[in-house]
Coordinates of C-alpha atoms in Angstrom, one line a residue:
M1215 CA 40.2 2.6 -35.0
E1216 CA 38.7 1.1 -31.8
N1217 CA 38.7 4.5 -30.1
K1218 CA 36.7 5.9 -33.2
I1219 CA 34.2 2.9 -33.2
A1220 CA 33.7 3.4 -29.5
S1221 CA 33.0 6.9 -29.9
F1222 CA 30.5 6.2 -32.4
L1223 CA 28.7 3.6 -30.8
S1224 CA 28.5 5.6 -27.7
E1225 CA 26.5 8.5 -29.7
Y1226 CA 23.7 6.0 -30.1
F1227 CA 23.8 3.6 -27.0
H1228 CA 24.0 6.3 -24.7
S1229 CA 23.7 3.9 -21.5
E1230 CA 27.5 2.7 -22.6
I1231 CA 30.3 5.2 -22.5
N1232 CA 33.6 4.8 -24.4
E1233 CA 35.3 3.0 -21.6
I1234 CA 32.6 0.3 -21.4
W1235 CA 32.9 -0.2 -25.5
K1236 CA 36.8 -0.7 -25.0
L1237 CA 36.1 -3.4 -22.4
R1238 CA 33.5 -5.1 -24.6
F1239 CA 36.0 -5.1 -27.8
N1240 CA 38.7 -6.7 -25.2
L1241 CA 36.3 -9.5 -24.5
I1242 CA 34.7 -10.1 -27.9
W1243 CA 38.1 -9.5 -29.9
H1244 CA 41.3 -9.6 -28.0
S1245 CA 40.7 -12.4 -25.6
N1246 CA 38.4 -14.3 -28.0
P1247 CA 40.5 -17.7 -28.8
Y1248 CA 38.7 -17.9 -32.5
L1249 CA 39.5 -14.6 -33.7
T1250 CA 42.6 -15.2 -36.1
D1251 CA 44.0 -13.0 -38.7
D1252 CA 41.8 -15.2 -41.3
V1253 CA 38.5 -13.8 -39.5
P1254 CA 37.3 -10.3 -39.7
A1255 CA 36.8 -8.3 -36.4
G1256 CA 33.8 -6.5 -38.0
W1257 CA 33.0 -4.1 -40.6
I1258 CA 32.6 -0.1 -40.9
L1259 CA 31.2 2.3 -43.3
K1260 CA 32.6 5.6 -43.9
N1261 CA 31.3 8.7 -45.5
D1262 CA 33.1 11.1 -47.8
D1263 CA 34.5 12.8 -45.1
D1264 CA 36.4 9.5 -43.9
E1265 CA 34.0 9.7 -40.5
I1266 CA 32.6 6.5 -39.4
C1267 CA 28.9 6.1 -40.2
G1268 CA 28.1 2.4 -39.6
F1269 CA 29.4 -0.4 -37.9
L1270 CA 28.7 -4.1 -37.3
G1271 CA 30.9 -6.2 -35.0
N1272 CA 31.9 -9.8 -35.7
V1273 CA 32.3 -12.5 -32.8
P1274 CA 33.7 -15.9 -34.0
V1275 CA 33.2 -19.0 -31.8
E1276 CA 33.5 -22.9 -32.1
F1277 CA 30.6 -25.5 -31.1
Q1278 CA 30.8 -29.2 -30.6
Y1279 CA 28.1 -31.0 -32.2
E1280 CA 28.4 -34.8 -31.5
N1281 CA 31.7 -35.3 -33.1
I1282 CA 31.7 -32.2 -35.5
V1283 CA 33.4 -29.0 -34.7
L1284 CA 31.2 -26.1 -36.1
N1285 CA 32.5 -22.7 -36.7
A1286 CA 29.9 -19.8 -35.9
S1287 CA 30.1 -16.1 -36.3
G1288 CA 27.8 -13.8 -34.1
A1289 CA 26.7 -10.3 -35.3
D1290 CA 27.3 -7.7 -32.5
S1291 CA 26.1 -3.9 -32.0
L1292 CA 24.7 -3.2 -35.6
Y1293 CA 24.3 0.5 -35.9
V1294 CA 24.1 3.0 -38.7
S1295 CA 23.6 6.8 -38.5
K1296 CA 20.1 7.9 -39.7
K1297 CA 21.4 9.9 -42.5
Y1298 CA 22.9 6.6 -43.8
A1299 CA 20.4 4.1 -42.8
G1300 CA 18.7 1.6 -45.0
I1301 CA 20.7 0.0 -47.9
E1302 CA 23.9 1.0 -46.2
G1303 CA 22.9 -1.1 -43.2
A1304 CA 22.1 -4.0 -45.4
R1305 CA 25.6 -3.9 -46.9
L1306 CA 27.1 -4.4 -43.5
C1307 CA 24.9 -7.2 -42.9
I1308 CA 25.7 -8.6 -46.5
S1309 CA 29.4 -8.6 -45.7
F1310 CA 28.7 -10.3 -42.6
I1311 CA 27.1 -13.3 -44.2
K1312 CA 29.6 -13.8 -47.0
Q1313 CA 31.7 -15.4 -44.4
K1314 CA 33.0 -19.0 -44.7
T1315 CA 31.4 -20.4 -41.7
D1316 CA 28.9 -23.1 -40.5
I1317 CA 26.5 -20.9 -38.6
L1318 CA 25.6 -17.1 -38.7
I1319 CA 24.0 -15.8 -35.5
D1320 CA 22.3 -12.6 -34.7
S1321 CA 21.0 -12.6 -31.2
T1322 CA 18.5 -10.0 -29.6
P1323 CA 18.5 -7.8 -32.8
N1324 CA 16.5 -4.5 -32.9
E1325 CA 13.7 -4.1 -35.1
T1326 CA 15.7 -2.6 -38.1
A1327 CA 18.2 -5.8 -37.8
E1328 CA 15.6 -8.0 -37.7
K1329 CA 14.1 -6.9 -40.8
I1330 CA 17.2 -7.0 -42.7
F1331 CA 18.4 -10.3 -41.6
E1332 CA 15.0 -11.8 -42.3
K1333 CA 15.2 -10.5 -45.7
L1334 CA 18.6 -12.4 -46.0
K1335 CA 17.0 -15.7 -45.3
F1336 CA 17.6 -16.0 -41.5
N1337 CA 15.5 -18.3 -39.4
K1338 CA 14.0 -17.4 -36.1
I1339 CA 14.8 -20.1 -33.6
R1340 CA 12.1 -21.1 -31.3
V1341 CA 13.3 -18.8 -28.3
E1342 CA 11.0 -15.8 -28.2
Y1343 CA 10.8 -14.7 -24.8
I1344 CA 13.2 -13.8 -22.1
T1345 CA 11.7 -14.4 -18.5
S1346 CA 12.8 -11.8 -16.0
Y1347 CA 12.5 -11.8 -12.0
I1348 CA 13.5 -8.9 -10.0
I1349 CA 14.4 -8.2 -6.4
V1350 CA 14.5 -4.6 -5.6
I1351 CA 17.3 -3.9 -3.2
A1352 CA 17.3 -0.3 -3.0
P1353 CA 14.0 1.2 -4.2
F1354 CA 15.2 4.8 -3.9
S1355 CA 18.4 3.9 -6.1
L1356 CA 16.0 2.2 -8.5
L1357 CA 13.8 5.1 -9.1
K1358 CA 16.8 7.5 -9.8
Y1359 CA 17.9 4.9 -12.3
L1360 CA 14.7 4.6 -14.0
Y1361 CA 14.2 8.4 -14.0
N1362 CA 17.6 9.0 -15.6
K1363 CA 17.0 6.1 -18.2
Y1364 CA 13.2 7.1 -19.2
H1365 CA 12.6 10.5 -18.3
S1366 CA 13.5 13.7 -20.1
N1367 CA 15.7 16.6 -18.7
N1368 CA 12.9 18.9 -18.7
V1369 CA 11.7 17.4 -15.3
H1370 CA 13.9 18.8 -12.7
E1371 CA 15.3 15.7 -10.7
S1372 CA 14.7 17.7 -7.2
N1373 CA 11.0 17.9 -8.1
L1374 CA 10.7 14.1 -8.7
F1375 CA 12.8 12.9 -5.8
H1376 CA 11.5 15.2 -3.1
S1377 CA 7.8 14.7 -4.0
K1378 CA 5.3 13.3 -1.3
K1379 CA 4.8 10.1 -3.3
L1380 CA 8.5 9.0 -2.8
K1381 CA 8.7 9.5 1.1
Y1382 CA 7.6 6.1 1.4
F1383 CA 10.9 4.9 0.0
E1384 CA 12.9 6.6 2.9
N1385 CA 13.8 5.7 6.5
N1386 CA 14.4 8.4 8.9
G1387 CA 15.1 11.0 6.0
Q1388 CA 17.7 8.6 4.5
P1389 CA 17.0 6.5 1.4
V1390 CA 16.5 2.9 1.9
S1391 CA 19.7 2.0 0.1
Q1392 CA 21.9 3.6 2.6
S1393 CA 20.5 1.5 5.5
R1394 CA 22.9 -0.7 7.3
F1395 CA 22.8 -4.3 6.3
D1396 CA 24.6 -6.9 8.7
I1397 CA 25.6 -9.9 6.6
Q1398 CA 26.9 -11.7 9.7
N1399 CA 23.2 -12.7 10.7
L1400 CA 22.6 -14.2 7.5
D1401 CA 23.3 -18.1 7.3
F1402 CA 22.7 -18.5 3.5
F1403 CA 24.9 -21.7 3.2
T1404 CA 23.1 -23.9 5.5
S1405 CA 19.7 -22.1 6.6
H1406 CA 17.8 -24.2 3.6
G1407 CA 19.7 -27.4 3.6
Y1408 CA 22.1 -26.3 0.8
S1409 CA 25.5 -25.0 0.4
L1410 CA 27.0 -22.7 -2.4
K1411 CA 30.7 -22.8 -3.5
R1412 CA 32.4 -20.5 -6.0
I1413 CA 33.9 -22.3 -8.9
S1414 CA 37.1 -20.5 -9.9
S1415 CA 38.3 -22.5 -13.0
V1416 CA 36.8 -24.1 -16.2
S1417 CA 38.2 -27.6 -15.3
E1418 CA 36.3 -27.3 -11.9
F1419 CA 33.0 -26.3 -13.8
M1420 CA 33.6 -29.0 -16.3
N1421 CA 33.8 -31.6 -13.6
C1422 CA 30.4 -30.5 -12.0
I1423 CA 28.8 -30.5 -15.4
N1424 CA 30.1 -33.9 -16.4
S1425 CA 28.7 -35.5 -13.1
H1426 CA 25.2 -35.3 -14.5
T1427 CA 23.0 -34.5 -17.5
V1428 CA 21.0 -31.5 -17.1
D1429 CA 19.2 -31.8 -20.8
K1430 CA 19.6 -34.4 -23.3
R1431 CA 18.4 -32.3 -26.0
I1432 CA 21.1 -29.9 -25.8
L1433 CA 23.1 -31.5 -28.7
L1434 CA 25.4 -28.1 -29.6
S1435 CA 27.7 -27.6 -27.0
R1436 CA 30.5 -25.3 -25.9
K1437 CA 34.2 -26.3 -26.1
I1438 CA 36.4 -26.0 -23.2
E1439 CA 38.2 -22.9 -24.8
S1440 CA 34.9 -21.3 -25.1
L1441 CA 33.8 -22.0 -21.5
N1442 CA 37.0 -20.7 -20.2
W1443 CA 36.8 -17.4 -22.3
I1444 CA 33.2 -16.5 -21.5
L1445 CA 33.2 -17.5 -17.7
F1446 CA 36.8 -17.0 -16.3
S1447 CA 38.9 -14.9 -18.7
Q1448 CA 40.4 -11.7 -17.2
E1449 CA 38.7 -9.7 -19.9
V1450 CA 35.1 -11.0 -18.9
Q1451 CA 35.8 -9.9 -15.2
S1452 CA 36.8 -6.5 -15.8
L1453 CA 33.7 -6.0 -18.1
L1454 CA 31.1 -8.2 -16.3
H1455 CA 32.4 -9.1 -12.8
R1456 CA 31.1 -12.7 -13.5
S1457 CA 30.7 -15.3 -10.9
V1458 CA 30.0 -19.0 -11.2
I1459 CA 28.4 -20.7 -8.2
S1460 CA 28.0 -24.7 -7.6
I1461 CA 25.1 -25.8 -5.5
W1462 CA 25.4 -28.8 -3.3
D1463 CA 23.2 -30.7 -0.9
Q1464 CA 24.3 -31.7 2.9
A1465 CA 25.4 -35.0 1.6
E1466 CA 27.8 -33.2 -0.6
N1467 CA 25.6 -34.2 -3.9
Y1468 CA 25.9 -31.9 -6.7
I1469 CA 22.7 -30.0 -7.6
G1470 CA 23.3 -27.5 -10.1
Y1471 CA 25.0 -24.1 -10.8
C1472 CA 24.3 -20.2 -11.3
V1473 CA 26.2 -17.8 -13.4
F1474 CA 25.8 -14.2 -12.4
D1475 CA 27.3 -10.7 -13.3
I1476 CA 27.4 -7.2 -11.5
K1477 CA 26.4 -5.1 -14.3
E1478 CA 27.5 -1.2 -14.1
E1479 CA 24.9 0.9 -15.9
S1480 CA 26.9 4.1 -15.0
R1481 CA 29.5 4.9 -12.2
S1482 CA 27.1 5.3 -9.6
Q1483 CA 24.4 2.7 -10.6
R1484 CA 25.0 -1.3 -10.4
Y1485 CA 22.7 -4.3 -10.5
L1486 CA 23.3 -8.0 -10.4
L1487 CA 22.3 -9.8 -13.2
V1488 CA 21.8 -13.9 -13.2
R1489 CA 22.7 -15.2 -16.4
Q1490 CA 21.8 -18.8 -16.0
I1491 CA 20.5 -21.2 -13.5
D1492 CA 20.8 -24.8 -14.2
L1493 CA 19.3 -27.3 -11.5
I1494 CA 18.8 -31.2 -11.5
V1495 CA 16.6 -31.0 -8.4
S1496 CA 13.3 -29.4 -8.3
D1497 CA 13.2 -27.7 -4.6
V1498 CA 12.2 -24.1 -4.0
N1499 CA 14.5 -24.2 -1.0
I1500 CA 17.7 -24.2 -3.4
L1501 CA 16.1 -20.7 -4.7
K1502 CA 15.4 -19.5 -1.3
A1503 CA 19.2 -20.3 -0.4
L1504 CA 20.5 -18.6 -3.8
K1505 CA 18.2 -15.6 -3.3
K1506 CA 19.8 -14.9 0.1
Y1507 CA 23.3 -15.3 -1.2
L1508 CA 22.7 -13.1 -4.1
K1509 CA 21.2 -10.3 -1.9
V1510 CA 24.5 -10.5 0.3
V1511 CA 26.6 -10.0 -2.8
A1512 CA 24.4 -7.4 -4.1
K1513 CA 24.6 -5.5 -1.0
R1514 CA 28.4 -5.7 -1.0
N1515 CA 28.8 -4.4 -4.3
G1516 CA 26.2 -1.6 -4.1
C1517 CA 23.7 -3.0 -6.4
F1518 CA 20.2 -1.5 -6.4
M1519 CA 18.4 -4.4 -7.6
I1520 CA 18.8 -8.3 -8.7
Q1521 CA 17.5 -9.4 -12.0
I1522 CA 17.1 -12.9 -12.8
R1523 CA 16.8 -13.0 -16.7
L1524 CA 16.7 -16.3 -18.2
I1525 CA 16.2 -17.6 -21.8
M1526 CA 13.2 -20.2 -21.6
P1527 CA 13.5 -21.4 -18.0
D1528 CA 12.2 -25.2 -17.7
V1529 CA 8.8 -25.4 -16.2
N1530 CA 9.9 -26.5 -12.8
L1531 CA 12.3 -23.7 -12.4
D1532 CA 9.9 -21.2 -13.7
L1533 CA 7.3 -22.1 -11.0
M1534 CA 9.9 -22.4 -8.1
L1535 CA 11.2 -18.8 -9.2
R1536 CA 7.5 -17.5 -9.0
K1537 CA 7.3 -18.7 -5.3
V1538 CA 10.5 -17.0 -4.5
I1539 CA 10.3 -13.7 -6.4
R1540 CA 7.0 -11.9 -7.1
L1541 CA 7.7 -9.6 -10.0
K1542 CA 7.7 -11.2 -13.2
K1543 CA 7.8 -9.9 -16.9
E1544 CA 8.2 -11.1 -20.4
G1545 CA 10.1 -9.0 -23.2
K1546 CA 10.3 -10.1 -27.0
N1547 CA 13.7 -11.8 -27.7
N1548 CA 14.4 -13.0 -31.1
Y1549 CA 17.4 -15.2 -32.4
L1550 CA 18.0 -15.2 -36.0
V1551 CA 20.1 -18.0 -37.5
K1552 CA 21.4 -19.1 -40.8
L1553 CA 23.1 -22.3 -41.8
P1554 CA 25.3 -21.6 -45.0
N1555 CA 26.5 -25.3 -45.0
D1556 CA 23.9 -28.3 -45.0
R1557 CA 24.1 -29.9 -41.9
D1558 CA 22.3 -33.0 -40.6
F1559 CA 20.6 -31.4 -37.6
S1560 CA 17.5 -29.0 -37.5
L1561 CA 17.1 -25.7 -35.9
D1562 CA 14.9 -27.3 -33.2
E1563 CA 18.0 -28.5 -31.6
F1564 CA 19.5 -25.3 -31.0
Y1565 CA 19.5 -23.9 -27.3
A1566 CA 19.6 -20.3 -26.7
S1567 CA 22.3 -19.7 -24.2
A1568 CA 23.0 -16.9 -21.7
L1569 CA 26.6 -17.8 -21.4
D1570 CA 28.0 -15.4 -24.1
P1571 CA 29.5 -11.9 -24.2
D1572 CA 26.4 -10.4 -25.1
L1573 CA 23.7 -12.8 -24.0
G1574 CA 23.7 -14.2 -27.4
F1575 CA 24.5 -17.1 -29.9
V1576 CA 23.0 -20.4 -29.2

């Protein structure tokens, strides 16, 4: 069944081939500590010929709210074939909300899903924008990526990439992405007074987190099992190549952490995606050191750009990022939440987190 679902989704989400979907299923289902026999992995629609024509995945997870454990379910990859769109898509969503759980979440929905979930009395939480900062590592490769993603096949590739306008991106006849990069000359660990260390286990990560409080407003938090799953499991590594970096000053005081992935758009296109940066010191030199480190990692892994994609960064971090990285854009980003059971907390206490399989949940 997973093979059939992967083939069905690949027809719509053209950037993700069957193999990528199978890795996603491994992450959100097979390694998920909260997917039990009592919890559905998702729902499918079939036509009269027994062919899949619709799908909605279900990703269960647990949160800790003060002394209460809350069960949540996240909607994942809703898609219905055009022939069966409309009421059939709503049927999938209705099946999703009939679960017995404390929180129902749809993260970063498309326009169709957003309309359906709003009709089903889901609430938008206050996160409305993702702020993105981009460092271009290999301009020529980036242009090829954008061409393949956004342009029709009617324009022959050779006509685009051999035009006079693109000669600027070449060095001695070779694309910039192929130029030699000597990492031995970059002392990114000490050049700005901060050191970066890779965190390899959830216990090490929790020791860092418990040593300070980044934001007292965050009352809804991850459980240890969740953090281990979404940060350090083999499944997340095979899909996202995820790394967690802790940041320290020269006196070995803990400063914060950064989570980033190596994302594969295709077999030949990779980029480095920063999921989350949490700092307890406002110093632009921290980001300069981190930027140098990320550039080295990106070069080693053949990435064409670095994208720092943060959900509602705090004001100080936002100002620092603008100084370090020039390109900035904003895109619409909705999170829809429904609380089936009455609880003594408001939606204002929710915090959208990037530390999830699909940049989702709260």
